[in-house]
Short mmCIF file of C-alpha atoms in Angstrom, two decimals:
data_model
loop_
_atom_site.label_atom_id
_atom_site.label_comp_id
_atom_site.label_asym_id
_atom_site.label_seq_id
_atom_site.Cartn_x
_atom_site.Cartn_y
_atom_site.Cartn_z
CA UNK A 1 14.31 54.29 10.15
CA UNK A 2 16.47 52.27 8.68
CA UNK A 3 17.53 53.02 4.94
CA UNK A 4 19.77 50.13 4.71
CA UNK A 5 17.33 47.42 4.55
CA UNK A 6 17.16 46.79 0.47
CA UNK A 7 21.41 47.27 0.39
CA UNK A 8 22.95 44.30 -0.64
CA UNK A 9 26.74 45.07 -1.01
CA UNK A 10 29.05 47.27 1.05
CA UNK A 11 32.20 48.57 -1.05
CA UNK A 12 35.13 50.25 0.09
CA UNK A 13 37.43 52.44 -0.43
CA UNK A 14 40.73 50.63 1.54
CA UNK A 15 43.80 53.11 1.44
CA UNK A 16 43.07 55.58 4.17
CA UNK A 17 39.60 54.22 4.88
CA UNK A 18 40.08 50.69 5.94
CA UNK A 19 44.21 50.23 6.03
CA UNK A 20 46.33 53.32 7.20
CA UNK A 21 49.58 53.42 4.32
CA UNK A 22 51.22 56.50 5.51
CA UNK A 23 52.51 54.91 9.07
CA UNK A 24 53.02 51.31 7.23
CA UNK A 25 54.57 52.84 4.13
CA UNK A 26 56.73 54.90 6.39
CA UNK A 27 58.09 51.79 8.37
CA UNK A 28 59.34 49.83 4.90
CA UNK A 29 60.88 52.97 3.37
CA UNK A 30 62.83 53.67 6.58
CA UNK A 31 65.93 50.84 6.11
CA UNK A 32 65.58 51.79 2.40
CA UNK A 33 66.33 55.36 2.84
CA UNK A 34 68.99 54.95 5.69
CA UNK A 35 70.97 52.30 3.22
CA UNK A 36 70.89 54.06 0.39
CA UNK A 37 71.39 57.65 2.36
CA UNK A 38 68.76 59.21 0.94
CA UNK A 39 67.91 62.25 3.45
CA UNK A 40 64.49 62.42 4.13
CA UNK A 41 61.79 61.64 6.67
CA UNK A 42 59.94 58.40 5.80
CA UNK A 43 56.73 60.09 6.62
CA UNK A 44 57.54 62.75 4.20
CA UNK A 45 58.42 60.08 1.93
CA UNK A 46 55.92 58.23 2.30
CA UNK A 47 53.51 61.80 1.35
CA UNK A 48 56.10 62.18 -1.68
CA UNK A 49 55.19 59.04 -3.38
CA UNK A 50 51.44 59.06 -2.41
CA UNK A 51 51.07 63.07 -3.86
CA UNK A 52 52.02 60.86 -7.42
CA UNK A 53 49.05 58.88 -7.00
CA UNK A 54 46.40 60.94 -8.56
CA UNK A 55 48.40 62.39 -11.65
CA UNK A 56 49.73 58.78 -12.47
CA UNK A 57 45.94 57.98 -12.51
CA UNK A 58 44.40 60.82 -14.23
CA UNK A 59 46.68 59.80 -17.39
CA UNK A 60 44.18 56.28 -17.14
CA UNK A 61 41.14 58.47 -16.11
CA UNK A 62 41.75 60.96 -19.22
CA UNK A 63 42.13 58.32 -21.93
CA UNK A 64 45.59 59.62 -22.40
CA UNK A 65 47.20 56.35 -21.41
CA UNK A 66 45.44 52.61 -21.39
CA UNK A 67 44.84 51.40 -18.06
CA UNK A 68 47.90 49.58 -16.58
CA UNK A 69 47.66 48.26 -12.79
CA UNK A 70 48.19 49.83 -9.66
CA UNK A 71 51.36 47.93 -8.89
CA UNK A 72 52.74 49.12 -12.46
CA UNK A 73 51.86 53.06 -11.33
CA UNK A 74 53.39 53.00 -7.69
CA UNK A 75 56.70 51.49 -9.27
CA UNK A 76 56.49 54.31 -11.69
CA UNK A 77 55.91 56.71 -9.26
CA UNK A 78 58.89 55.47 -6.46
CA UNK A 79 61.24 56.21 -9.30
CA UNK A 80 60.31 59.61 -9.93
CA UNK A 81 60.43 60.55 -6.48
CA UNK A 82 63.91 59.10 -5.88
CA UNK A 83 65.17 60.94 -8.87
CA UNK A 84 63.52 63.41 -6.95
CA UNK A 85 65.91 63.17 -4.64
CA UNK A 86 69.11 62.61 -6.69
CA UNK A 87 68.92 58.58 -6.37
CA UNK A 88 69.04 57.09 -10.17
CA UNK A 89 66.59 53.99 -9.82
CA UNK A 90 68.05 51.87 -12.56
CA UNK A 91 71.17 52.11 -10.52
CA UNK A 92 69.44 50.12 -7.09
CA UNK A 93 68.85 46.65 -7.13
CA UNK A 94 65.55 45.70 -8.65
CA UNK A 95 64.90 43.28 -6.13
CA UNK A 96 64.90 46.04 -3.66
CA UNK A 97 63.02 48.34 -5.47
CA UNK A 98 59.95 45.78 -6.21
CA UNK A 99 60.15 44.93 -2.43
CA UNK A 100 59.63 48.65 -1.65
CA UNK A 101 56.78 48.39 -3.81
CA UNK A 102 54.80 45.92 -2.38
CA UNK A 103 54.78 48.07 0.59
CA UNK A 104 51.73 48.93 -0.21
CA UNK A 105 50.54 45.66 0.03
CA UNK A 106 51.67 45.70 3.43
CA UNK A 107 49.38 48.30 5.28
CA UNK A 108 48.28 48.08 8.46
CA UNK A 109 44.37 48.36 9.28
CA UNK A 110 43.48 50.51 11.53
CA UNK A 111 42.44 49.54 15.01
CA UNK A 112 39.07 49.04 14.54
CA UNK A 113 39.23 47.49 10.47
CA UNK A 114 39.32 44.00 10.94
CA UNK A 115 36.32 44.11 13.72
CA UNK A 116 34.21 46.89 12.12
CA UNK A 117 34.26 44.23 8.68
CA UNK A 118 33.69 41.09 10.31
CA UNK A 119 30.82 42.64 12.09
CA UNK A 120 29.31 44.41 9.07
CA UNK A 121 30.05 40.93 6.57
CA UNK A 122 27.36 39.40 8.77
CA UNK A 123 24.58 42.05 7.15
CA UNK A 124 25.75 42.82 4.14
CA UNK A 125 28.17 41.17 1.68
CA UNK A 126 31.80 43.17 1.64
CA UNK A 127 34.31 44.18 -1.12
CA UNK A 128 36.62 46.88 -1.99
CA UNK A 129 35.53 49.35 -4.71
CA UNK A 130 39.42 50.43 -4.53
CA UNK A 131 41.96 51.75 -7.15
CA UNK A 132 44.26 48.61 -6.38
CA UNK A 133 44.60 46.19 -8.34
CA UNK A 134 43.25 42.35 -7.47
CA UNK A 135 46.23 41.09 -6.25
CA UNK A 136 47.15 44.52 -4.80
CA UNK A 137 44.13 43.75 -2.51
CA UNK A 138 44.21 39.90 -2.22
CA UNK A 139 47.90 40.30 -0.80
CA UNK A 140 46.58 43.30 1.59
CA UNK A 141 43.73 41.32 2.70
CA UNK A 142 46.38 38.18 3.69
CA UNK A 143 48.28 40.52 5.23
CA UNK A 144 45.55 42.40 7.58
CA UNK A 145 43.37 39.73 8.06
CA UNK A 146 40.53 41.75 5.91
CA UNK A 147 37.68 39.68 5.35
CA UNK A 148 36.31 40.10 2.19
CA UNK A 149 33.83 38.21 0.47
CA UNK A 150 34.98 39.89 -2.96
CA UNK A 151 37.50 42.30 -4.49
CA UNK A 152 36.51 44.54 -7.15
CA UNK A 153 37.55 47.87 -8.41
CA UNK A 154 39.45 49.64 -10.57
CA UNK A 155 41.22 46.34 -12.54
CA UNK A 156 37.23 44.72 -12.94
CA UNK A 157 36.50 48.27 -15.00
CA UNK A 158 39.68 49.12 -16.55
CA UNK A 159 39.90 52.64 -14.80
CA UNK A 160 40.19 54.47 -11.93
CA UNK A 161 38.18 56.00 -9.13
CA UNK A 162 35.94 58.52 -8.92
CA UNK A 163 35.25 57.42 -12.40
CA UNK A 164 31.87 56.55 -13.01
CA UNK A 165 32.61 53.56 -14.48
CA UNK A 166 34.72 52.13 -11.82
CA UNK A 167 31.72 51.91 -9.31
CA UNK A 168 29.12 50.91 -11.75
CA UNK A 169 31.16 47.82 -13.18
CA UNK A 170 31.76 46.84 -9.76
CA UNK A 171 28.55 46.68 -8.87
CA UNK A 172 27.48 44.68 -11.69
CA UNK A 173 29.89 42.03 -11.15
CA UNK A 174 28.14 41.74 -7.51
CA UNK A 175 25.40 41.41 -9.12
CA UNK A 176 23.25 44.32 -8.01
CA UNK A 177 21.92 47.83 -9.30
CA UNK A 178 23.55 50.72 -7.66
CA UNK A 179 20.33 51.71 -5.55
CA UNK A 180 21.24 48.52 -3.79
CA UNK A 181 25.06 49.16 -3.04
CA UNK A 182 26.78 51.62 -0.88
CA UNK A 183 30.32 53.10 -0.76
CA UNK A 184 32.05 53.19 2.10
CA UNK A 185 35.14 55.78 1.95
CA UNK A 186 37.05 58.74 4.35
CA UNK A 187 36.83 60.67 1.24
CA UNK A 188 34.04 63.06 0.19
CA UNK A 189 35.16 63.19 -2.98
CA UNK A 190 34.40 59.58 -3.32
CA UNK A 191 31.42 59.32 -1.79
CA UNK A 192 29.93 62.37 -4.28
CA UNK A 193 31.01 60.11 -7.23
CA UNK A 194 29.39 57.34 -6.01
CA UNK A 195 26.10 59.21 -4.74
CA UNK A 196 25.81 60.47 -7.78
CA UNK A 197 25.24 57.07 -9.35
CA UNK A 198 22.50 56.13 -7.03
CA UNK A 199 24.65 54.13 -3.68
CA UNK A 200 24.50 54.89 -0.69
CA UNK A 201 27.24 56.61 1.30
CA UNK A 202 29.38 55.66 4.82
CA UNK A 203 31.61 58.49 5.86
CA UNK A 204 34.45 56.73 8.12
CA UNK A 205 36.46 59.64 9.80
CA UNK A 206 39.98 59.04 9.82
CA UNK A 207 41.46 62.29 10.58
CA UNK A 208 45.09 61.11 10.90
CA UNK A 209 45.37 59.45 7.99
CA UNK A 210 48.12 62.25 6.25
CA UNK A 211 48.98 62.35 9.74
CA UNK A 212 48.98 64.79 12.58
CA UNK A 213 48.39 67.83 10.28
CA UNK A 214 45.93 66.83 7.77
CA UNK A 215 43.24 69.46 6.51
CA UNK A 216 40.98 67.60 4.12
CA UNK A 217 38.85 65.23 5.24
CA UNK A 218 38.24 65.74 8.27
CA UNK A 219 34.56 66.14 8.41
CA UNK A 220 31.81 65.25 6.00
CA UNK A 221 31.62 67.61 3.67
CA UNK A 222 27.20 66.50 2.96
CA UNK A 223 24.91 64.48 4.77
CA UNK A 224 26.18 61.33 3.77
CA UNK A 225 23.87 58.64 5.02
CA UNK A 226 25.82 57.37 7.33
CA UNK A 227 28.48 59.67 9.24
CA UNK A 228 30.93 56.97 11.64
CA UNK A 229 33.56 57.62 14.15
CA UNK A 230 34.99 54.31 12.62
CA UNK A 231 34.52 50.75 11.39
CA UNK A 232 33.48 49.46 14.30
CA UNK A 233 30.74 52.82 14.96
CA UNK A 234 29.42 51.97 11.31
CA UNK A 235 28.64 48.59 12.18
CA UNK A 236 27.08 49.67 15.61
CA UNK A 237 25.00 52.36 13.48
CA UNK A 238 23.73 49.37 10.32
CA UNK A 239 22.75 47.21 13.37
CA UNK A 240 25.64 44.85 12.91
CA UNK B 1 59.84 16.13 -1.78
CA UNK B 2 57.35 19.17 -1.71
CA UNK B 3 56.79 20.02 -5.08
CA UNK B 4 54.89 23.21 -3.71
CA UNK B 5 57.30 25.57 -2.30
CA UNK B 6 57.07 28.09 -4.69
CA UNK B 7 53.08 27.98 -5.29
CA UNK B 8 51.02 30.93 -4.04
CA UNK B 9 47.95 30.53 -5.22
CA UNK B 10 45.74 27.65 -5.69
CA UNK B 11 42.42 27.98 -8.14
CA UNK B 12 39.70 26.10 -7.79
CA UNK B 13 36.70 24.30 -9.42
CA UNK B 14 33.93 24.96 -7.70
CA UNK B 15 30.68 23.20 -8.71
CA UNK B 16 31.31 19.12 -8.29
CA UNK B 17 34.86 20.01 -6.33
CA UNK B 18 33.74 22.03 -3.50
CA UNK B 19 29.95 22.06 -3.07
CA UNK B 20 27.59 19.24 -4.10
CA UNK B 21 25.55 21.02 -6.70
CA UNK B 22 23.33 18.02 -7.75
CA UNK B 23 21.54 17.14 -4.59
CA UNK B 24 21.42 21.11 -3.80
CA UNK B 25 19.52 21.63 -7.26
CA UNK B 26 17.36 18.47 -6.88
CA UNK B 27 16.15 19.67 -3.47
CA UNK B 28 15.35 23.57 -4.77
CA UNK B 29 13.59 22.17 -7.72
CA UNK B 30 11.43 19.48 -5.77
CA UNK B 31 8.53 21.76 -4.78
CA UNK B 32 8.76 24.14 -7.99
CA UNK B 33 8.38 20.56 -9.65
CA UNK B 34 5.51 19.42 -7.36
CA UNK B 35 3.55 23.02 -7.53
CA UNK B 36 4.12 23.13 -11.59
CA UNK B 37 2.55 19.04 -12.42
CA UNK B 38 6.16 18.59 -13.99
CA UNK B 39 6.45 14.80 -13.80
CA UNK B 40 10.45 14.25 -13.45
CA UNK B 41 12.51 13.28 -10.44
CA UNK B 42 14.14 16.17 -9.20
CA UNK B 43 17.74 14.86 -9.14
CA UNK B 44 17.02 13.69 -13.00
CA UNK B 45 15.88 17.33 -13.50
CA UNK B 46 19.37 18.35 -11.97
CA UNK B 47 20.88 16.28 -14.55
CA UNK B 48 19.13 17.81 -17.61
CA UNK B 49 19.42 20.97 -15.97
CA UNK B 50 23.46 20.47 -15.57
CA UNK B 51 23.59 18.77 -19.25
CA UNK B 52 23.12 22.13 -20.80
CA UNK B 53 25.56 23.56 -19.44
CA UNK B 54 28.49 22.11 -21.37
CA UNK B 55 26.99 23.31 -24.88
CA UNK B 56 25.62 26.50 -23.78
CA UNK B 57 29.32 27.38 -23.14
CA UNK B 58 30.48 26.03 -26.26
CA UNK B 59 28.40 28.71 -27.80
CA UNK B 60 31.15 31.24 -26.09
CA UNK B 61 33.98 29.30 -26.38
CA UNK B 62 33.72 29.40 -29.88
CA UNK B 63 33.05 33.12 -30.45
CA UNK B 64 29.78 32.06 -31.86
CA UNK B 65 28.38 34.12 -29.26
CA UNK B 66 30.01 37.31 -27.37
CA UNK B 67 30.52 36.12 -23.64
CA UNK B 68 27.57 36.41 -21.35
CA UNK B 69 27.39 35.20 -17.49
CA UNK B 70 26.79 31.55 -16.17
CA UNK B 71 23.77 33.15 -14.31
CA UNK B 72 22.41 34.37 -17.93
CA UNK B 73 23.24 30.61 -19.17
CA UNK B 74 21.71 29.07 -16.60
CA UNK B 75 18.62 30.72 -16.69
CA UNK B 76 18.51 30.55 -20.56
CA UNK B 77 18.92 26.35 -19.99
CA UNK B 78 16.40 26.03 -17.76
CA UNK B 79 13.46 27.43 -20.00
CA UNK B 80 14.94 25.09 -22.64
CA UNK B 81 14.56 21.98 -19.81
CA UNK B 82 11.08 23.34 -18.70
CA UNK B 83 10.00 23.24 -22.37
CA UNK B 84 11.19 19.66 -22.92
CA UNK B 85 8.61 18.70 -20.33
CA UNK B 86 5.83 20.27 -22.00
CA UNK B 87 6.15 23.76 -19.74
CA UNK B 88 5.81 27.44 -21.59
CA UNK B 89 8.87 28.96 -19.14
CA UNK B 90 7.10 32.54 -19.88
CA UNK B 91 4.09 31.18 -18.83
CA UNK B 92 5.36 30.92 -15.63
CA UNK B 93 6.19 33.80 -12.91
CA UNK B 94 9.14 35.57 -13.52
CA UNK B 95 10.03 35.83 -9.91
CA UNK B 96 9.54 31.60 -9.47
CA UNK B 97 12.25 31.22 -12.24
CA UNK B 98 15.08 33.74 -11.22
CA UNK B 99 14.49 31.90 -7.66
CA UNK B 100 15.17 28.50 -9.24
CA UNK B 101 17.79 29.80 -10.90
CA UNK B 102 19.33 30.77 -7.51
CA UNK B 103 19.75 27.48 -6.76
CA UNK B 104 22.96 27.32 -8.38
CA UNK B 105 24.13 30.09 -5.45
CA UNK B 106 23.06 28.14 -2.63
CA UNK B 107 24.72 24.88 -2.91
CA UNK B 108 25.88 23.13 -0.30
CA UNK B 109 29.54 22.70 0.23
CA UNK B 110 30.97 19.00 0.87
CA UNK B 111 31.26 17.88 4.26
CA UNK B 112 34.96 18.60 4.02
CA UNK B 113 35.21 22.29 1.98
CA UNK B 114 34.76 24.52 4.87
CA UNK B 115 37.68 22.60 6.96
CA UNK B 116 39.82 21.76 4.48
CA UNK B 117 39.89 25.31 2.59
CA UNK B 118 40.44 26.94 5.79
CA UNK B 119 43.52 24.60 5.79
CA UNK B 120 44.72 25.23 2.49
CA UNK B 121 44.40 28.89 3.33
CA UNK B 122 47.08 29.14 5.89
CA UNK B 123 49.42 28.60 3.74
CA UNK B 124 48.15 29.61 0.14
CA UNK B 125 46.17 32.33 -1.26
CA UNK B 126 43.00 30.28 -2.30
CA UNK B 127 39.99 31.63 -5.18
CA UNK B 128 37.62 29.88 -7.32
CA UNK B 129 38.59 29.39 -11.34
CA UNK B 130 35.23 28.79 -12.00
CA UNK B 131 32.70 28.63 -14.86
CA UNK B 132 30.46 30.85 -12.63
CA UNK B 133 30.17 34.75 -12.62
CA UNK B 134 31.72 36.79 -9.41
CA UNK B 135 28.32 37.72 -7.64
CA UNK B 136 27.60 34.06 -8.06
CA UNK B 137 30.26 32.75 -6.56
CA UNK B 138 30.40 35.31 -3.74
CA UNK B 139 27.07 34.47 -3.32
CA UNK B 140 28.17 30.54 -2.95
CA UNK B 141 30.60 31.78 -0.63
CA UNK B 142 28.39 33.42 1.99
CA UNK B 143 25.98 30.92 1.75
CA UNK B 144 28.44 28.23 2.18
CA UNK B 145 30.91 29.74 4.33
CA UNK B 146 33.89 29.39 1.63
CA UNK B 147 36.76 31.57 2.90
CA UNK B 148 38.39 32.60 -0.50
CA UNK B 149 40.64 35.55 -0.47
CA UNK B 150 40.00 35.90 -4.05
CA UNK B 151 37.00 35.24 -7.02
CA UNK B 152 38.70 34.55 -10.51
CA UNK B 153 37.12 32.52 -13.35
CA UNK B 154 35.31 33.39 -16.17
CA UNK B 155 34.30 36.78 -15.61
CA UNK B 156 37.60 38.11 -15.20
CA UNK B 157 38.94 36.13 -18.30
CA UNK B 158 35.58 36.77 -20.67
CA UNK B 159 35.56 32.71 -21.88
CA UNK B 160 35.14 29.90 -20.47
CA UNK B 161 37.31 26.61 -18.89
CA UNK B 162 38.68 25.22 -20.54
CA UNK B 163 40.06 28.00 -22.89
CA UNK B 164 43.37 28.74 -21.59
CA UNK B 165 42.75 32.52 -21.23
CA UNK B 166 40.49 31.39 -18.67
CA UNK B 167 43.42 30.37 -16.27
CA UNK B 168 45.78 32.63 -17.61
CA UNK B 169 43.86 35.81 -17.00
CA UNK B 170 42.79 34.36 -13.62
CA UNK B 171 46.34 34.02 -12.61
CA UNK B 172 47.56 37.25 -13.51
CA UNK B 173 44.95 38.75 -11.73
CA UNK B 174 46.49 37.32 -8.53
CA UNK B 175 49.72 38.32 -9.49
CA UNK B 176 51.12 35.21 -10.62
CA UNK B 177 53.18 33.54 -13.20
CA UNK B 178 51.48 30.06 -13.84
CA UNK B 179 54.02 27.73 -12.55
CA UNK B 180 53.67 29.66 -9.66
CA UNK B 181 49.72 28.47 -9.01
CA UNK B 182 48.04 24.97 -8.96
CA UNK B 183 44.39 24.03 -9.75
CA UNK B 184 42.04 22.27 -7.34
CA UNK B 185 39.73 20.21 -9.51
CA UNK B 186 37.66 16.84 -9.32
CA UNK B 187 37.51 16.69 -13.38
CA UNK B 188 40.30 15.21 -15.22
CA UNK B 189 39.88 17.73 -18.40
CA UNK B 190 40.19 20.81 -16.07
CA UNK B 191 43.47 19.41 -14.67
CA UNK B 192 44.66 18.59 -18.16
CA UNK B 193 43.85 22.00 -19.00
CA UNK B 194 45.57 23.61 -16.38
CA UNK B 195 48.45 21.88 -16.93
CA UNK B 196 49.26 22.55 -20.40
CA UNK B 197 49.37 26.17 -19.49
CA UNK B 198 52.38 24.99 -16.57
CA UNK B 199 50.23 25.25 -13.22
CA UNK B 200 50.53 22.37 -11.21
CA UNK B 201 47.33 20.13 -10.02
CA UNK B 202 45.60 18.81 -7.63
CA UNK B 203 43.06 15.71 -8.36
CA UNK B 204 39.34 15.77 -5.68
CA UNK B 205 37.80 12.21 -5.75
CA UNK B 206 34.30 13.02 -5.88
CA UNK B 207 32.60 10.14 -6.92
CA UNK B 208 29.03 10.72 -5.93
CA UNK B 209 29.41 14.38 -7.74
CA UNK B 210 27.07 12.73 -10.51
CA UNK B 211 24.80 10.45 -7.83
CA UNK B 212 25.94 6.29 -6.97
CA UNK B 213 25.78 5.67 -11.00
CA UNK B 214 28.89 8.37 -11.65
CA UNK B 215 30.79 6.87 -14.36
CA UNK B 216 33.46 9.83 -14.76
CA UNK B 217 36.33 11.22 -12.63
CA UNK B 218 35.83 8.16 -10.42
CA UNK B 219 40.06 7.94 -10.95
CA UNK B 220 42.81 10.28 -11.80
CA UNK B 221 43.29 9.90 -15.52
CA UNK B 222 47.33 11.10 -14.97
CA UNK B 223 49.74 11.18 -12.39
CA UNK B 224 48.68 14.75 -11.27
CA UNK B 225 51.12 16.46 -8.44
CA UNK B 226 48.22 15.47 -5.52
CA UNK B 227 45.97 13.22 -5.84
CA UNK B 228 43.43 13.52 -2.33
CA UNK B 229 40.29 11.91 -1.12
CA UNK B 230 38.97 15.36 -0.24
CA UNK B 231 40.02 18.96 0.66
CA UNK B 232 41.06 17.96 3.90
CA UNK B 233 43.10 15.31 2.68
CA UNK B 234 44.67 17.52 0.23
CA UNK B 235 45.43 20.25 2.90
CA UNK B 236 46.83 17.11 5.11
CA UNK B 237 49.23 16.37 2.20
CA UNK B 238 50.17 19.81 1.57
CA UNK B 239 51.00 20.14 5.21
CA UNK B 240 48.49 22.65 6.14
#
């Protein structure tokens, strides 16, 4: 039986589900570091700045700080972790720095991304419910070929994932109650936020996405409705 | 001399620029018409239908009323035409009314859109600046096959066009200073708008938007940047 048939609107979550940043990231940091002789792996980088991601947020989340945009808290964060590492970043360029930034909107999909969304756009209409900003994503989706029919998220509600109100607004500005939406993520912490509001949940398994020794993740932690190998397995499994 | 190197993004008007809302309307209204004994020819219907649109916004532009969606407008406009012809709109199924009022997401597209924004997209992020709300115009989209990468417009900016926050909020959504964007429009006050606020523009002929008695827009009122037949024309003289 198929419980998809009154779902209207697929959102995603795109870093780590849909686009992998840690390989992409990795590859733009690399000339960086080497020029400016900073000694450190870019993977390891590349975890460095992304382990800033969810304290940078929870100031938003908590109230403690009004919502600025993605792009503002990634430029933020590169800074601390180069002073991290004994590189002052009003000293660089900051030409150089904002083109490090916009690494991340620069990610390659994985494999199966661009066919798994095309396929599943036919059923159901397609968006991210992602902590990016809209340009963040409208630059990303240029750049990977994503075919969206709509970007919402975190700037539409003015805060960040997994709170409530970032999946709710989004859904009203598709135009449809939550029972009729589903989230699509790698992350069972996301998909227990959203559940809890009423959509439906896609588990995409992407066990490589902080690489070859990652330890969360890397099963689904309920029985989310739908449990894929990947993009392309999720479309298979909603008939697509 | 292309005077668009350095644009990114081009906005668009949607309803009379890229789909042909009047003979879309007239042709979902014709058998609610015929079924209801309401006397009017459905493309005149369109009309008064469309000619409450202007003031109903007014109502938001002028903080007179707190912003609501075109959807909400729409539907609010069409009890207020129904009544003109002697019809009690809550005398009449719910369910026949919010499908008329659908009609304004299922439009069809000009024989040129689909081709020529396609065009225009190689080369330039393209979204709507529209009146409508998001789910609207993603709804337009999937109907129509519109390939934005983006949906701006009202929603995002909490007004209406032509209230400058409208554009402004719109672009820096997308990342963009204005100069950096253009708008796509066949109405001679959007254009003006637009380019008070520094984006540059780009005139539509679309002289039948109104039916073969169109007295507006049939010329560009200024020397805007482009000045096409259609979208395919304009993507032709952008060199897409």
């Amino acid at each position: 039986m198929d419980t998809f048939d009154t779902i209207g609107f697929l959102g995603f979550d795109v870093f780590g589900t849909v686009v992998d940043w840690r390989t992409s990231v990795a590859r733009r940091a690399e000339p960086f570091l080497r020029r400016h002789g900073i000694d450190v792996d870019p993977s390891r980088f590349a975890d460095e700045w992304r382990a800033e991601y969810q304290p940078s947020m929870e100031r938003v989340r908590s109230g403690e700080r009004a919502f600025v945009r993605l792009d503002i808290l990634n430029r933020e964060n590169l800074g601390r972790v180069l002073l991290r590492h004994g590189v002052e970043p009003a000293a660089l360029p900051d030409s150089e720095l904002a083109d490090l930034n916009r690494a991340w909107e620069r990610l390659d999909p994985w494999p199966d991304s661009v066919e798994g969304l095309a396929r599943l756009k036919r059923r159901f209409a397609i968006g991210p419910i992602s902590n990016s900003h809209i340009a963040g994503m409208m630059n990303l989706a240029r750049f990977g070929g994503l075919p969206w029919d709509v970007i919402v998220g975190a700037e539409i509600a003015q805060t960040y994932k997994p709170r409530p109100e970032t999946y709710l607004r989004s859904i009203e500005a598709v135009g449809l109650p939550p029972e009729r939406a589903a989230m699509v993520a790698a992350h069972n912490d996301d998909l227990a936020a959203a559940s809890a509001l009423g959509l439906r949940t896609v588990f995409i398994c992407r066990p490589r996405e902080h690489g070859s020794e990652q330890a969360t993740d890397l099963e689904p932690a309920r029985d989310w409705d739908v449990v894929a190998e990947d993009l392309v397995d999720a479309a298979r499994q909603l008939g697509c």
